[in-house]
Coordinates of C-alpha atoms in Angstrom, one line a residue:
M158 CA 0.0 0.0 0.0
A159 CA 2.8 2.4 0.8
D160 CA 4.1 2.2 -2.7
L161 CA 0.8 3.3 -4.3
P162 CA 0.5 7.0 -5.3
H163 CA -0.9 8.9 -2.4
R164 CA -4.2 9.8 -4.0
C165 CA -4.8 6.1 -4.8
R166 CA -4.1 4.7 -1.3
G167 CA -7.4 5.9 0.1
C168 CA -9.5 5.6 -3.1
V169 CA -12.1 2.8 -2.7
F170 CA -14.1 3.6 -5.9
W171 CA -13.9 0.0 -7.2
E172 CA -13.5 -1.8 -3.9
L173 CA -16.6 -0.6 -2.1
D174 CA -20.1 0.3 -3.2
P175 CA -20.9 4.1 -3.3
V176 CA -22.6 4.2 0.1
R177 CA -19.9 2.2 1.9
G178 CA -17.2 4.0 0.1
E179 CA -18.5 7.4 1.1
A180 CA -18.9 6.3 4.7
A181 CA -15.3 5.0 4.7
V182 CA -13.9 8.3 3.4
E183 CA -16.0 10.3 5.9
A184 CA -14.8 8.1 8.8
G185 CA -11.2 8.4 7.7
R186 CA -10.8 4.7 7.2
A187 CA -10.7 4.4 3.4
E188 CA -7.0 3.3 3.4
L189 CA -7.8 0.5 5.9
E190 CA -10.8 -0.6 3.8
K191 CA -8.6 -0.7 0.7
E192 CA -6.0 -2.7 2.5
A193 CA -8.6 -5.1 3.9
W194 CA -10.1 -5.5 0.4
I195 CA -6.7 -6.3 -1.1
S196 CA -5.9 -8.8 1.7
A197 CA -9.3 -10.6 1.2
V198 CA -8.9 -10.9 -2.5
L199 CA -5.3 -12.1 -2.1
L200 CA -6.4 -14.8 0.3
E201 CA -9.5 -15.9 -1.6
W202 CA -8.3 -15.5 -5.3
G203 CA -4.7 -14.5 -5.5
S204 CA -2.7 -11.5 -6.6
C205 CA -4.9 -8.6 -7.7
G206 CA -2.3 -6.1 -8.6
R207 CA 1.2 -5.1 -9.5
V208 CA 3.5 -2.2 -8.7
V209 CA 6.0 -1.0 -11.3
Y210 CA 9.5 0.0 -10.1
V211 CA 12.2 1.8 -12.0
D212 CA 15.5 1.9 -10.1
D213 CA 13.7 0.7 -6.9
I214 CA 11.3 3.7 -7.2
P215 CA 7.6 2.9 -7.4
V216 CA 6.4 4.6 -10.6
G217 CA 3.0 2.9 -11.2
F218 CA 0.5 0.2 -10.4
V219 CA -2.3 -1.8 -11.8
M220 CA -5.2 -3.5 -10.0
F221 CA -7.5 -6.2 -11.3
A222 CA -9.9 -8.9 -10.0
P223 CA -12.8 -11.0 -11.1
P224 CA -16.0 -8.8 -11.2
A225 CA -17.5 -10.7 -8.2
Y226 CA -14.9 -8.9 -6.0
V227 CA -15.4 -5.5 -7.6
A228 CA -18.3 -3.7 -5.9
R229 CA -18.8 -1.2 -8.8
A230 CA -18.5 -3.9 -11.6
T231 CA -22.3 -3.7 -12.2
A232 CA -22.7 0.0 -11.8
F233 CA -21.9 1.0 -15.4
P234 CA -24.4 1.2 -18.3
T235 CA -22.2 -1.2 -20.2
S236 CA -22.1 -3.8 -17.4
P237 CA -21.6 -6.7 -16.8
V238 CA -18.1 -7.9 -17.4
S239 CA -18.1 -11.2 -19.2
P240 CA -17.9 -14.3 -17.1
D241 CA -14.7 -15.5 -18.7
A242 CA -12.9 -12.2 -18.0
V243 CA -11.1 -10.5 -15.1
Q244 CA -11.8 -6.8 -14.7
L245 CA -8.9 -4.3 -15.1
M246 CA -10.0 -1.9 -12.4
T247 CA -7.4 0.9 -12.7
A248 CA -3.8 1.6 -13.5
V249 CA -1.5 4.6 -12.9
I250 CA 1.9 5.6 -14.2
V251 CA 3.2 8.7 -12.3
P252 CA 4.2 11.8 -14.2
G253 CA 7.7 11.7 -15.4
Y254 CA 7.4 8.1 -16.4
Q255 CA 4.4 8.3 -18.7
G256 CA 4.8 7.8 -22.4
Q257 CA 7.6 5.3 -22.0
G258 CA 5.6 2.1 -22.7
L259 CA 5.2 1.2 -19.0
G260 CA 1.4 1.0 -19.3
R261 CA 1.7 -1.5 -22.1
V262 CA 4.2 -3.5 -20.1
M263 CA 1.8 -3.6 -17.1
V264 CA -1.1 -4.8 -19.3
Q265 CA 1.1 -7.5 -20.9
T266 CA 2.3 -8.6 -17.4
V267 CA -1.3 -8.9 -16.2
A268 CA -2.3 -10.7 -19.3
K269 CA 0.4 -13.3 -18.9
D270 CA -0.5 -13.8 -15.2
L271 CA -4.2 -14.2 -16.0
L272 CA -3.6 -16.5 -18.9
M273 CA -1.6 -18.8 -16.7
R274 CA -4.5 -18.8 -14.2
G275 CA -6.9 -19.9 -16.9
F276 CA -8.7 -16.7 -17.9
K277 CA -9.5 -15.8 -21.4
A278 CA -9.7 -12.1 -21.3
I279 CA -9.4 -8.8 -19.4
E280 CA -12.2 -6.3 -19.6
A281 CA -12.3 -2.6 -18.4
F282 CA -14.7 0.2 -18.3
G283 CA -13.1 3.1 -20.2
E284 CA -13.5 6.8 -19.8
A285 CA -14.3 8.1 -23.3
R286 CA -14.0 11.8 -22.3
W287 CA -10.9 11.4 -20.2
K288 CA -9.3 14.7 -19.2
E289 CA -7.3 14.0 -16.0
P290 CA -6.2 11.0 -14.0
G291 CA -9.0 9.3 -12.1
C292 CA -10.3 5.8 -11.3
L293 CA -11.3 5.0 -14.9
L294 CA -8.7 4.4 -17.6
P295 CA -8.8 6.5 -20.8
A296 CA -10.6 4.5 -23.5
D297 CA -8.0 5.7 -26.0
H298 CA -5.2 4.2 -24.0
L299 CA -6.9 0.9 -23.6
L300 CA -7.5 0.8 -27.4
A301 CA -3.8 1.7 -28.0
V302 CA -2.6 -1.3 -25.9
G303 CA -4.8 -3.8 -27.7
F304 CA -8.3 -3.7 -26.2
K305 CA -11.3 -3.7 -28.4
T306 CA -14.6 -2.1 -27.7
V307 CA -17.2 -4.8 -26.9
R308 CA -20.0 -2.5 -25.7
P309 CA -19.9 1.1 -27.0
H310 CA -21.1 4.0 -24.9
P311 CA -20.6 7.7 -25.2
T312 CA -18.9 8.0 -21.8
H313 CA -18.1 4.5 -20.5
P314 CA -17.5 1.9 -23.1
R315 CA -16.6 -1.6 -22.0
L316 CA -13.4 -2.8 -23.7
R317 CA -11.9 -6.3 -23.9
L318 CA -8.4 -7.7 -24.4
E319 CA -8.3 -11.4 -25.5
L320 CA -5.4 -12.8 -23.7
R321 CA -4.2 -15.2 -26.4
T322 CA -4.1 -12.4 -28.9
A323 CA -2.3 -10.1 -26.4
L324 CA 0.5 -12.6 -25.9
S325 CA 0.6 -14.4 -29.2
W326 CA 2.6 -11.7 -31.1
K327 CA 5.3 -11.9 -28.4
E328 CA 5.4 -15.7 -28.5
D329 CA 5.5 -15.6 -32.3
M330 CA 8.5 -13.2 -32.2
E331 CA 10.3 -15.3 -29.6
H332 CA 9.7 -18.4 -31.7
A333 CA 11.0 -16.7 -34.9
L334 CA 14.0 -15.4 -33.1
D335 CA 14.8 -18.8 -31.7
K336 CA 14.6 -20.3 -35.2
L337 CA 16.9 -17.6 -36.5
L338 CA 19.4 -18.1 -33.7
G339 CA 19.1 -21.9 -34.1
V340 CA 20.5 -21.5 -37.7
V341 CA 23.4 -19.4 -36.5
Q342 CA 24.1 -21.2 -33.2
K343 CA 23.4 -24.9 -33.0
D344 CA 22.2 -26.4 -29.7
P345 CA 24.9 -28.5 -28.0
V346 CA 24.8 -32.1 -28.7
L347 CA 25.4 -34.8 -26.0
R348 CA 27.4 -37.8 -27.1
P349 CA 28.1 -41.0 -25.3
L350 CA 31.6 -41.5 -24.0

């Protein structure tokens, strides 16, 4: 929690319903509620986020979970998230590190993790009229990192990233590189003595 940007530590937009979220903020316990939510999801489902470090400095984070754990997952006009998908709740890259591809790396890391856990897709509610950082990700950014719109909406489209598609280009490139290097550098051969 300490490595999250300050404004995000006490934000419970996704973790709690609007009434409980407002009560937590008013009572000054939003950070505790967020920490409790993360702990509960971690115990019941597994890792629900990643922090990005550059030279041991936290410069961003991403949070995700199955929609059953996300209180606001059904609050959008483009709900619900598909049953075969995990919801990408939010992601932040701090100023000074934006525009360097870290957002794409975060999405690819989450995609690889979720694919290994047996999920087929990541879905997110985008902000079509994004002007400043908030709890929703800009729809344009999601589209730029490979998401496709599955439920259009003028303000909050639902977007989806198929995990096989997200990782296949990387695997294809690795395979092609391995083949190329295999021509140049043969694998060692073991021979009997």
